[in-house]
Short mmCIF file of C-alpha atoms and ligand atoms in Angstrom, two decimals:
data_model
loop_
_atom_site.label_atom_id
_atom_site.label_comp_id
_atom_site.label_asym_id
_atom_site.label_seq_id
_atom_site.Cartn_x
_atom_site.Cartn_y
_atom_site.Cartn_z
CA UNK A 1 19.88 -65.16 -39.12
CA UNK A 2 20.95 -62.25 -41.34
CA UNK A 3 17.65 -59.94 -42.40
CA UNK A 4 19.28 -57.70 -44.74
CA UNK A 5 21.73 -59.05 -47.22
CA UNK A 6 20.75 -60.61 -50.76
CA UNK A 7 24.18 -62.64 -50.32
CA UNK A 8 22.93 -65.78 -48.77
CA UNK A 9 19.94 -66.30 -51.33
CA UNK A 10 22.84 -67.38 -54.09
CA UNK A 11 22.36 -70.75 -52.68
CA UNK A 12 18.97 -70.74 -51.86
CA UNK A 13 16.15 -72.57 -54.34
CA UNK A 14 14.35 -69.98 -56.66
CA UNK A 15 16.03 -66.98 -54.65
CA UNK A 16 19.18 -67.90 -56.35
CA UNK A 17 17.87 -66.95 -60.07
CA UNK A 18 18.66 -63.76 -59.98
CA UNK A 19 21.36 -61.71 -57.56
CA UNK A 20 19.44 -58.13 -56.74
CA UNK A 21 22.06 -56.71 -54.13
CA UNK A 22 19.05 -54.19 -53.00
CA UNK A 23 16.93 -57.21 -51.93
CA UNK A 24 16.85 -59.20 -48.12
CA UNK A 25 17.41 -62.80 -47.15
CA UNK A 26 14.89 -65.24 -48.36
CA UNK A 27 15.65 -67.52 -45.36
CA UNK A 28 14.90 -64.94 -42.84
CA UNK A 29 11.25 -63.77 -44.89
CA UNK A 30 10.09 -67.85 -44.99
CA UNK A 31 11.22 -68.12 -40.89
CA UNK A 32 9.13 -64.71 -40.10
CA UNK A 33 6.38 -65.90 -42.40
CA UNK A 34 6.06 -69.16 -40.69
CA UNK A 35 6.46 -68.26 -37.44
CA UNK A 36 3.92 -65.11 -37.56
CA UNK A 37 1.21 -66.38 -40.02
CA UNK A 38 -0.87 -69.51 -40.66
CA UNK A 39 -2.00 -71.25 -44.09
CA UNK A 40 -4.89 -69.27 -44.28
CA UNK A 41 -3.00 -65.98 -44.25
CA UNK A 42 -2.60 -63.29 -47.08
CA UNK A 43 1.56 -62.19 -47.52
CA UNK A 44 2.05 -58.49 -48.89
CA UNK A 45 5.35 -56.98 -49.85
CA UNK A 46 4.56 -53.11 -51.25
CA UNK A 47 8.07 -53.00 -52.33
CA UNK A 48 8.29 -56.26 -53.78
CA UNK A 49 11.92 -56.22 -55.78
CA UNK A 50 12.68 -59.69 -56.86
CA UNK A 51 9.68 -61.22 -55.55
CA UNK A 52 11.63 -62.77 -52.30
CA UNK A 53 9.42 -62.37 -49.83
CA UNK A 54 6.73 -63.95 -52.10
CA UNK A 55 9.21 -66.64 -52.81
CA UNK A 56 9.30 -67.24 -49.25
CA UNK A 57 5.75 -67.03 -48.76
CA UNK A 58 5.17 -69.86 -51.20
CA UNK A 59 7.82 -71.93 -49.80
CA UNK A 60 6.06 -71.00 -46.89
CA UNK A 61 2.45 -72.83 -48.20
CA UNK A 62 0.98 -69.35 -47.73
CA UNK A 63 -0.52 -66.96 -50.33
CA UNK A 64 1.04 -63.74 -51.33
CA UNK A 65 0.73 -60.67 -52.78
CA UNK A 66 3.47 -57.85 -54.15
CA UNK A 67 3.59 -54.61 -55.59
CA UNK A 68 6.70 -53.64 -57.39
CA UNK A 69 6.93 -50.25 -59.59
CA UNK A 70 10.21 -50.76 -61.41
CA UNK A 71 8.80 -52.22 -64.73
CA UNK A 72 12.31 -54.42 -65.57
CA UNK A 73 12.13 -55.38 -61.77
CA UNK A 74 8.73 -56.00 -61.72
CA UNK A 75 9.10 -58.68 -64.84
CA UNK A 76 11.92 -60.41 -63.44
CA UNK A 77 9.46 -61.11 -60.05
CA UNK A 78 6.46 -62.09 -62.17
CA UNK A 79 9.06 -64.82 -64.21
CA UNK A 80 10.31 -65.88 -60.71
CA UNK A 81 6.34 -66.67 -60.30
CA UNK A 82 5.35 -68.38 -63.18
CA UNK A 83 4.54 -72.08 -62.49
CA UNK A 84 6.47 -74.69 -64.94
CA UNK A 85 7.18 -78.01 -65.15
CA UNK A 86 11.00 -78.64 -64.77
CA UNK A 87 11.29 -81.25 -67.73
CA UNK A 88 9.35 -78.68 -70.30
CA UNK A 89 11.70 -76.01 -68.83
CA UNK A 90 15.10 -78.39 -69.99
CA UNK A 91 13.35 -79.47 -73.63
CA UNK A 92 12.93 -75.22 -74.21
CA UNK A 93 15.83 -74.57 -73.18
CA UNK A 94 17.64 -76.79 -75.46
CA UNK A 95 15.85 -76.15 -78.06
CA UNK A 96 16.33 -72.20 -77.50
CA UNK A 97 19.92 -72.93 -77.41
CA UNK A 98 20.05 -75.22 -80.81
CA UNK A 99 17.88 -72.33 -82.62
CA UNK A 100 20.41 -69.76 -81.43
CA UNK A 101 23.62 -71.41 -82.70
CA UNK A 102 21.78 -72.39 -85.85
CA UNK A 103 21.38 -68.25 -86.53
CA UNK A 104 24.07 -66.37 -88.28
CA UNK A 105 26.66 -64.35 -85.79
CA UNK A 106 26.13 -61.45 -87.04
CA UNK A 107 28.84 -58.49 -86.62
CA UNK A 108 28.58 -56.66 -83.25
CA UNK A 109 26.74 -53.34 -84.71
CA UNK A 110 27.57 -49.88 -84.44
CA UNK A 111 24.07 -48.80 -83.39
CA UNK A 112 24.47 -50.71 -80.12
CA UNK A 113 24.43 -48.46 -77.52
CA UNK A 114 27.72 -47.45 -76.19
CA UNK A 115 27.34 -49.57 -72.75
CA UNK A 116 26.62 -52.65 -74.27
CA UNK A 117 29.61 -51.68 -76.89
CA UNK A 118 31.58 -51.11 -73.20
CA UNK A 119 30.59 -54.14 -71.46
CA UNK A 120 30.50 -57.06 -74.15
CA UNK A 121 33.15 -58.37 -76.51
CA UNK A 122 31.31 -58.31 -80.19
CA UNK A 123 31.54 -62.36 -80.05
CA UNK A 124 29.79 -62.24 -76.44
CA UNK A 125 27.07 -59.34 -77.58
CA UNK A 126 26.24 -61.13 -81.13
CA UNK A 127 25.99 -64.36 -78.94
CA UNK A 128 23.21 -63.02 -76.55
CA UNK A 129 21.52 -61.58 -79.13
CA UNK A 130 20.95 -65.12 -81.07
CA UNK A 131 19.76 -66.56 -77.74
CA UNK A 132 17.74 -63.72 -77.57
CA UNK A 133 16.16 -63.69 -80.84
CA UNK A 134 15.64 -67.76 -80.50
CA UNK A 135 13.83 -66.75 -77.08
CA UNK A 136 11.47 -64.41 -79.00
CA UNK A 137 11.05 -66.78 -81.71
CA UNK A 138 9.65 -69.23 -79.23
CA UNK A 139 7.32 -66.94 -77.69
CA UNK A 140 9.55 -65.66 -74.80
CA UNK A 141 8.65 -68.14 -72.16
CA UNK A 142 9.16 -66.10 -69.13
CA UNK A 143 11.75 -68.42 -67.73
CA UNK A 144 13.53 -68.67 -70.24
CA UNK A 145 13.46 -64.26 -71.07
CA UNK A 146 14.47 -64.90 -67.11
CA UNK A 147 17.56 -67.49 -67.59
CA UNK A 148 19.07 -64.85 -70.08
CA UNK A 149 18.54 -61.66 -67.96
CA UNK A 150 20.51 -63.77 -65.77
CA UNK A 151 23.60 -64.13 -67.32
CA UNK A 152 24.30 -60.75 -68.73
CA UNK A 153 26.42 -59.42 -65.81
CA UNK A 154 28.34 -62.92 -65.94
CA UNK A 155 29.01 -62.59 -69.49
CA UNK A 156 30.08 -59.27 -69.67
CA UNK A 157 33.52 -58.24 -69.52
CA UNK A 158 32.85 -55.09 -67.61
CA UNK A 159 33.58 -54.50 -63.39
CA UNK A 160 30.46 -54.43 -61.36
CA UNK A 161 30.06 -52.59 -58.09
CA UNK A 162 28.73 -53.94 -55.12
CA UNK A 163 25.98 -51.85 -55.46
CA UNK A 164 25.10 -53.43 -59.26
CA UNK A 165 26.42 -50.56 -61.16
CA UNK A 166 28.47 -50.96 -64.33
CA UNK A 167 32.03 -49.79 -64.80
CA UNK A 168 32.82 -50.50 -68.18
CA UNK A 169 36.17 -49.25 -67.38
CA UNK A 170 37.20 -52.02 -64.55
CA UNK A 171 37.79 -55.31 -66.47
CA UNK A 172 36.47 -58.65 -65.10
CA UNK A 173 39.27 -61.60 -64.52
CA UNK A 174 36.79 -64.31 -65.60
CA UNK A 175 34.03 -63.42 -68.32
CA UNK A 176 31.65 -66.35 -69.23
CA UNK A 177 30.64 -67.50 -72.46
CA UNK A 178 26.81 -66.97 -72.98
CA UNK A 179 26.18 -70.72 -74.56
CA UNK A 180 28.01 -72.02 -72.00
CA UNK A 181 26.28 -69.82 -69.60
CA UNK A 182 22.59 -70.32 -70.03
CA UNK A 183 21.99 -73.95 -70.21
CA UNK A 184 23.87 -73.95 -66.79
CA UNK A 185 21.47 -71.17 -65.96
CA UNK A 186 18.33 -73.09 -67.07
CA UNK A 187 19.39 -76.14 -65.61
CA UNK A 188 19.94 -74.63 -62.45
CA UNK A 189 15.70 -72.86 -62.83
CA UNK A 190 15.07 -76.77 -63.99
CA UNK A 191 16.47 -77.99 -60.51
CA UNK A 192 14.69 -75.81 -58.29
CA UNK A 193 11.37 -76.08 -59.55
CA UNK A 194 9.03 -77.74 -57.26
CA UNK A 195 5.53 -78.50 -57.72
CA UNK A 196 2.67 -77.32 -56.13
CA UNK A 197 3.54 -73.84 -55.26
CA UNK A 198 0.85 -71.64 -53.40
CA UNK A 199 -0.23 -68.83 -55.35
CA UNK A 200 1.08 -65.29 -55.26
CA UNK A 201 0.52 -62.37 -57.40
CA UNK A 202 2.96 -59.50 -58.49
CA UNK A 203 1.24 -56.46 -59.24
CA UNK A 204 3.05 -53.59 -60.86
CA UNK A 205 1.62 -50.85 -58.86
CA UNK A 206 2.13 -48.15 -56.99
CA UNK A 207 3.00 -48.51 -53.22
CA UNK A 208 1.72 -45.40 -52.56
CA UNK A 209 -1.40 -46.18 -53.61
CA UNK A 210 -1.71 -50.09 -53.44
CA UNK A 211 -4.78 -49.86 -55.97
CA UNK A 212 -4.50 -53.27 -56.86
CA UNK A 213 -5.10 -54.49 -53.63
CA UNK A 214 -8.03 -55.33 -51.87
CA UNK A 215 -9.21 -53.24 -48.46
CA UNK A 216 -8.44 -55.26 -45.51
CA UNK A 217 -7.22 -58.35 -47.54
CA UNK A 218 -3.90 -58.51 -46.08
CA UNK A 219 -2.95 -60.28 -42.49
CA UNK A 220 0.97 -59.77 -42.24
CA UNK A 221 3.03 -57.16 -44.57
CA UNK A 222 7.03 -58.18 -44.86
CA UNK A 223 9.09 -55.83 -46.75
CA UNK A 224 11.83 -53.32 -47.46
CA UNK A 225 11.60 -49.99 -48.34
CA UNK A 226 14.21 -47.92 -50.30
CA UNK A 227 16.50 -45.83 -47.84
CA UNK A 228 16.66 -42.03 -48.16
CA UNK A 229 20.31 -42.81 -49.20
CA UNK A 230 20.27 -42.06 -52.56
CA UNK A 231 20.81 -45.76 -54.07
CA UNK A 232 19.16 -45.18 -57.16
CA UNK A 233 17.00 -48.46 -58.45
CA UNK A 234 16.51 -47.16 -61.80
CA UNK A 235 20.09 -47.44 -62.75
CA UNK A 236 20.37 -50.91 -60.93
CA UNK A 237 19.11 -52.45 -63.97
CA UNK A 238 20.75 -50.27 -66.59
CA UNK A 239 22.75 -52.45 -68.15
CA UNK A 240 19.79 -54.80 -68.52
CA UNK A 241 17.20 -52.48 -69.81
CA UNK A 242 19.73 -51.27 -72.32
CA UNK A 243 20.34 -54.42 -73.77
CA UNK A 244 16.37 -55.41 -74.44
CA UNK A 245 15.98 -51.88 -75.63
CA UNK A 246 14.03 -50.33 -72.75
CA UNK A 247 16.33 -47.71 -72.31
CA UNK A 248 19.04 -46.01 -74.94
CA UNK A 249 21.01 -43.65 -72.78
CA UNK A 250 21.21 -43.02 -68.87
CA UNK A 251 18.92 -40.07 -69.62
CA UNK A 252 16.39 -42.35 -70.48
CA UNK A 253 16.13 -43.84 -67.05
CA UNK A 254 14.15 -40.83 -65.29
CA UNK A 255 11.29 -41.26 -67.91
CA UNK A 256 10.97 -44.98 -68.09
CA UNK A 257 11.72 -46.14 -64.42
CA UNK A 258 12.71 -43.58 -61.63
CA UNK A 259 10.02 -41.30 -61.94
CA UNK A 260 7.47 -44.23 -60.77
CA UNK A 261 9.25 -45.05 -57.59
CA UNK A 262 9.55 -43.22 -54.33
CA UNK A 263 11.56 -40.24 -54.36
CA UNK A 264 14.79 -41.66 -52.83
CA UNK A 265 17.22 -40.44 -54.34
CA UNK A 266 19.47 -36.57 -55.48
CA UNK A 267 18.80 -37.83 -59.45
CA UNK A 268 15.18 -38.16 -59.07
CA UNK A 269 14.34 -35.09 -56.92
CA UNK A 270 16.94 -33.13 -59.46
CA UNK A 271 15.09 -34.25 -62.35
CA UNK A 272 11.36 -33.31 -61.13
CA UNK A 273 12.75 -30.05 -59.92
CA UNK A 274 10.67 -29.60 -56.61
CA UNK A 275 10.28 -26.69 -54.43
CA UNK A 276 11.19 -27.59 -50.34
CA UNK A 277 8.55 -25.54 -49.06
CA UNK A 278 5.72 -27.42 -51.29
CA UNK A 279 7.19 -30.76 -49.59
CA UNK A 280 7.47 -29.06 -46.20
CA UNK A 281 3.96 -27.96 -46.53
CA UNK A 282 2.38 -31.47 -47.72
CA UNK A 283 -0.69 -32.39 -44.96
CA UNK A 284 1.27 -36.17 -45.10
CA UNK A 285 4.10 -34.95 -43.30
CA UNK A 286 2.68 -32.93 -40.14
CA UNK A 287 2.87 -35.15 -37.91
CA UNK A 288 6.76 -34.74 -38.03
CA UNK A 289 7.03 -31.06 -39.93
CA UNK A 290 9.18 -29.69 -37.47
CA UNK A 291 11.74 -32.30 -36.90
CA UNK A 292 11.75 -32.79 -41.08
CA UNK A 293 12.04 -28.89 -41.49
CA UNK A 294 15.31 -28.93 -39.52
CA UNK A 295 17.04 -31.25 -41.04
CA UNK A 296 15.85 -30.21 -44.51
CA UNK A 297 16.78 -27.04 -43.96
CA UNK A 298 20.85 -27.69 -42.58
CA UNK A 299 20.77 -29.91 -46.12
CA UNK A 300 19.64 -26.78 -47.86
CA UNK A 301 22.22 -24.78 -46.35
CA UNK A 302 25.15 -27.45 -46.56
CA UNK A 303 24.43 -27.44 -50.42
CA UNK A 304 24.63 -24.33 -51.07
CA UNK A 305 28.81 -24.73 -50.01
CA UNK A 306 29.36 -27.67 -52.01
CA UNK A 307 29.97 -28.33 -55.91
CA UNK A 308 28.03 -30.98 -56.19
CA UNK A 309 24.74 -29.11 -55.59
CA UNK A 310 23.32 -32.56 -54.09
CA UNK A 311 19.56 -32.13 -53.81
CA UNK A 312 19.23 -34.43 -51.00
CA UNK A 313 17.00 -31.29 -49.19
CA UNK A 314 14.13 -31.96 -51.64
CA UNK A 315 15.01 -36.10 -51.45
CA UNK A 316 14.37 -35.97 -47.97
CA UNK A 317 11.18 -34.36 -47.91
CA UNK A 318 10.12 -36.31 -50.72
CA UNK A 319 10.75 -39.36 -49.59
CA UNK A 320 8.59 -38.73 -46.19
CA UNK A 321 5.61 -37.44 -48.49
CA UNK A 322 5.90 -40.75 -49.78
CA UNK A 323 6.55 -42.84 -47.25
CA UNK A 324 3.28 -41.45 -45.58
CA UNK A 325 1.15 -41.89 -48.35
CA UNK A 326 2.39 -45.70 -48.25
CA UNK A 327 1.65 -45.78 -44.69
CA UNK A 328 -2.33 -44.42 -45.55
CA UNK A 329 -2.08 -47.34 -48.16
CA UNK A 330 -1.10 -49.62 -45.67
CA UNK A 331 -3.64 -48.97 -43.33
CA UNK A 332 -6.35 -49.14 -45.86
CA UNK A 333 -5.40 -52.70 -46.65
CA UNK A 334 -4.16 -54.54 -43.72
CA UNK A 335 -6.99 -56.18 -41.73
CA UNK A 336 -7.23 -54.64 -37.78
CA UNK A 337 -4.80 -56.78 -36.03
CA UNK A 338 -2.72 -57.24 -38.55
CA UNK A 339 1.26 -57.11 -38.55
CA UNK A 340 3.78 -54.64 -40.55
CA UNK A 341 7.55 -55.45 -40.36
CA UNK A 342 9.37 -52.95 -42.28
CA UNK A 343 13.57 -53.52 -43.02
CA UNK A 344 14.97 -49.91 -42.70
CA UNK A 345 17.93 -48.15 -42.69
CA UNK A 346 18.97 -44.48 -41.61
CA UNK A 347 20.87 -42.00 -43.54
CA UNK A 348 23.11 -39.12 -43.46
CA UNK A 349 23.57 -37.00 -46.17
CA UNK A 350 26.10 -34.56 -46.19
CA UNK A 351 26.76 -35.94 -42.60
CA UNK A 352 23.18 -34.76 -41.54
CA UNK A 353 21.55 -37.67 -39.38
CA UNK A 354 18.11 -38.70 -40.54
CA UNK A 355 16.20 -40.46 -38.03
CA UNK A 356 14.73 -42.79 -40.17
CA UNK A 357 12.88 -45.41 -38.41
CA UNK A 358 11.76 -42.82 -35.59
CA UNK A 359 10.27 -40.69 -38.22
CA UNK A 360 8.46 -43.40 -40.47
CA UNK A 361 7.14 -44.64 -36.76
CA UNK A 362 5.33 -41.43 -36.69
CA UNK A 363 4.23 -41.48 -39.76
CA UNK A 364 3.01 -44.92 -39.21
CA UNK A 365 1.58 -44.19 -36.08
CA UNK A 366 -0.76 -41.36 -37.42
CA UNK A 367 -2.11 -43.51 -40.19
CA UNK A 368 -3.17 -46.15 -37.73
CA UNK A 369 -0.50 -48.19 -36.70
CA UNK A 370 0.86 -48.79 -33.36
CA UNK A 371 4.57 -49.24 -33.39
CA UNK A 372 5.36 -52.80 -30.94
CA UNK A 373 9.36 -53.00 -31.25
CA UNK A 374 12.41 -52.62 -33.10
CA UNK A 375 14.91 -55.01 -33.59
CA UNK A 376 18.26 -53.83 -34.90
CA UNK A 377 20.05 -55.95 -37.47
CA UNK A 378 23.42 -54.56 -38.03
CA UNK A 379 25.52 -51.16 -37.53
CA UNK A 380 26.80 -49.54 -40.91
CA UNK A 381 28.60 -46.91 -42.31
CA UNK A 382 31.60 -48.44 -40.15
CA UNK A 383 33.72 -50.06 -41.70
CA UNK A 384 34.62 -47.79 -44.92
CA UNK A 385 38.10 -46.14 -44.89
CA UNK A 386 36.75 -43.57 -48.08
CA UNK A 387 33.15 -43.41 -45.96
CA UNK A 388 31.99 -39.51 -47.05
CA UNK A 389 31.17 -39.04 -43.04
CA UNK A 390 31.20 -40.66 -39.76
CA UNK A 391 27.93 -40.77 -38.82
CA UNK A 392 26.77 -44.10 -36.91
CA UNK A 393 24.47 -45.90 -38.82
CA UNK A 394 22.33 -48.97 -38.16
CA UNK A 395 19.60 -50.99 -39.86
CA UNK A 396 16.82 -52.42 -38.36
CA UNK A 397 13.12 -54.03 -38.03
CA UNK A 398 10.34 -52.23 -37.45
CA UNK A 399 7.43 -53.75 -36.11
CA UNK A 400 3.92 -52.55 -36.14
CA UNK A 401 0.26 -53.59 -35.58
CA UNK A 402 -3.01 -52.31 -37.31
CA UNK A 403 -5.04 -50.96 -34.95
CA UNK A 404 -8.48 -52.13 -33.88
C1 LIG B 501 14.91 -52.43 -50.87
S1 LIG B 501 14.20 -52.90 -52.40
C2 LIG B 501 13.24 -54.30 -51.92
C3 LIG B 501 13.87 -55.58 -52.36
C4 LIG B 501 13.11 -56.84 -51.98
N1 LIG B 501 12.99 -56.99 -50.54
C5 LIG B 501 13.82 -58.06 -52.57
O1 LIG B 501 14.29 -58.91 -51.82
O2 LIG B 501 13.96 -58.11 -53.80
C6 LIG B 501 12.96 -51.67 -52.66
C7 LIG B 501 12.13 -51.89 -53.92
O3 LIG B 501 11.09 -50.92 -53.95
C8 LIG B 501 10.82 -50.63 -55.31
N2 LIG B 501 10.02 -49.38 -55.35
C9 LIG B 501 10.45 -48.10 -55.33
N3 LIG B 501 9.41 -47.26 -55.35
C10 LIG B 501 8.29 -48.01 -55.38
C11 LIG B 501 6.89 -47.71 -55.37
N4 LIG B 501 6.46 -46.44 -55.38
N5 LIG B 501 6.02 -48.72 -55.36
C12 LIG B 501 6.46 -50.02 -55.36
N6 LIG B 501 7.76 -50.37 -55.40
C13 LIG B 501 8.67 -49.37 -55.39
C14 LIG B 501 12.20 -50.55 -55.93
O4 LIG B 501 12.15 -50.68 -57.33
C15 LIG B 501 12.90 -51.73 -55.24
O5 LIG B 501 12.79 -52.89 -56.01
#
């Protein structure tokens, strides 16, 4: 069964609402869950995305907990959580969809921002923005806030990359209409709502800190950290946060969304300015300073010859501060005994291998964990004619236990 792909949740119940291309198979989470944990267990996923593995969890029967610090990302989980009864989901619906074609169209206006103005037709735009304001006018039922999110990228006209960006420039062959779109959308939520759910909280926190959860509260943690590859989550969801007004410009992303998230990629270690040796010197990292400084270092160097001026010397060391903090976090709330299975991927910027998994290990090791096995899930950075380098590259499990 495939760990790592969001791909084969697009059929799955409740996983299916919304496509998140950074998040992991829902089958695989539910099989691990079941297999490793009982009823009376307590799920946690620190890095929570979409709310999959607490999908899972519930599917499951067992209770779960998540932490999620992208504020757009961290809605779009809690929706995925909200109990409702399928019938009172269709009556909303329609009657969202008969206020929004009873409002005027008005005229696509010139103080949209520029993406939307690049990504919608004016029809399309002034069409989401009746079902939008019929939404609010109901009280935004989560769902229903939910059902629209998930149409924009099918009703925009604009190319989007495998990794979620927008190119406003690359046309789409088939562009949906959005009140044709979202009563097939909230019929499909309608569908896959099943009853008696177990419960599971989303908590938009910090994973570095976890201070919403409880010490020793948690019996099995299931999740996915970002990669030091410089996949940056804030712009994931630009095009969404633009259109409900979060954010104006791309600018606006550092202050609003990146700079609560592990430091994991160039853009966010560019915009906090940080000095390598104050990373280098952080206690967290000691236990592997002097593999870290190395590579750091060659990055340092490497950068200095290119025009790009990539700061992926401070990314690095940023994001193993951080990743060791979550590790302390980790060990503060997982019960002696209990299980850690992180999904992780290496990197290689500017063609300089970072020994991911072998370095979080460490890190893991020295807050309290005692790594049991790996299991590797796929090779990557293979396949790419355009790849930047040839570095081998692999994703994998990483399993751990809280020690005694
Ligand atoms: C690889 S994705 C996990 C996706 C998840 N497995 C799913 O299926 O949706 C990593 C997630 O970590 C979140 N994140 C980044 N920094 C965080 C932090 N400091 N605390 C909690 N979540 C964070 C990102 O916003 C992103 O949603």
């Amino acid at each position: 069964m495939t760990t790592s792909t969001f791909l084969a949740n697009q059929r799955l119940p409740i996983h299916r609402w919304f496509r998140y291309s950074a998040g992991f198979s829902g089958a695989w989470a539910e099989a691990v869950i079941r297999e490793r944990t009982s009823a009376h267990h307590t799920i946690l996923d620190p890095f929570a995305g979409v709310a999959t593995t607490l999908v899972a969890a519930q599917l499951a029967g067992r209770h779960a907990l998540g932490v999620e610090a992208h504020p757009f990302v961290a809605r779009i989980a809690r929706a995925k959580l909200t109990p409702c009864d399928p019938d009172a989901l269709e009556r909303a619906a329609q009657s969202v969809l008969a206020h929004a074609e009873s409002l005027p169209r008005e005229a696509a206006c010139d103080d949209e921002p520029e993406l939307l103005r690049a990504s919608y037709s004016p029809d399309a735009l002034a069409d989401l923005r009746r079902l939008h304001r019929a939404i609010e006018a109901q009280g935004e039922h989560p769902l229903l806030w939910l059902a629209l999110v998930a149409i924009l990228r099918a009703c925009s006209s604009a190319g989007t990359a495998p990794w979620q960006y927008v190119l406003p420039n690359r046309r789409k062959a088939r562009v949906a209409m959005p009140f044709v779109r979202f009563p097939m959308q909230t019929a499909l939520m309608s569908a896959d709502l099943c009853a008696g759910r177990t419960s599971a909280v989303l908590h938009h926190d910090d994973a570095r800190t976890c201070a919403s959860i409880a010490d020793a509260s948690v019996d099995l943690v299931l999740t996915s950290p970002p990669y030091p590859n410089n996949y940056d989550y804030a712009d994931a969801t630009r095009l969404e946060q633009t259109f409900f007004g979060d954010v104006r410009e791309w600018r606006d992303l550092h202050t609003t969304t990146r700079r609560h998230l592990v430091r994991a990629c160039s853009q966010h270690t560019a915009a906090d300015r940080l000095a390598l040796g104050d990373l280098l010197a952080d206690p967290h990292v000691a236990p592997i300073r002097d593999a870290l400084t190395g590579v750091c270092e060659a990055l340092a160097a490497i950068r200095a010859s290119k025009p790009g001026k990539k700061t992926y010397h401070t990314m690095i060391a940023a994001y193993f501060v951080d990743l060791a903090r979550v590790w302390q976090a980790l060990a503060r709330v997982v019960r002696p005994g209990g299980e850690v299975c992180f999904v992780i991927g290496d990197s290689a910027p500017y063609g300089v291998h970072v020994p991911v998994d072998d370095w979080l290990a460490r890190l893991a090791d020295a807050a309290g964990f005692t790594p049991t096995r790996t299991r590797e899930i796929r090779a990557r950075n293979v396949k790419w004619k355009n790849r930047k380098h040839r570095v081998p590259l692999r994703e994998l499990e990483l399993w751990l236990t809280r020690r005694r």
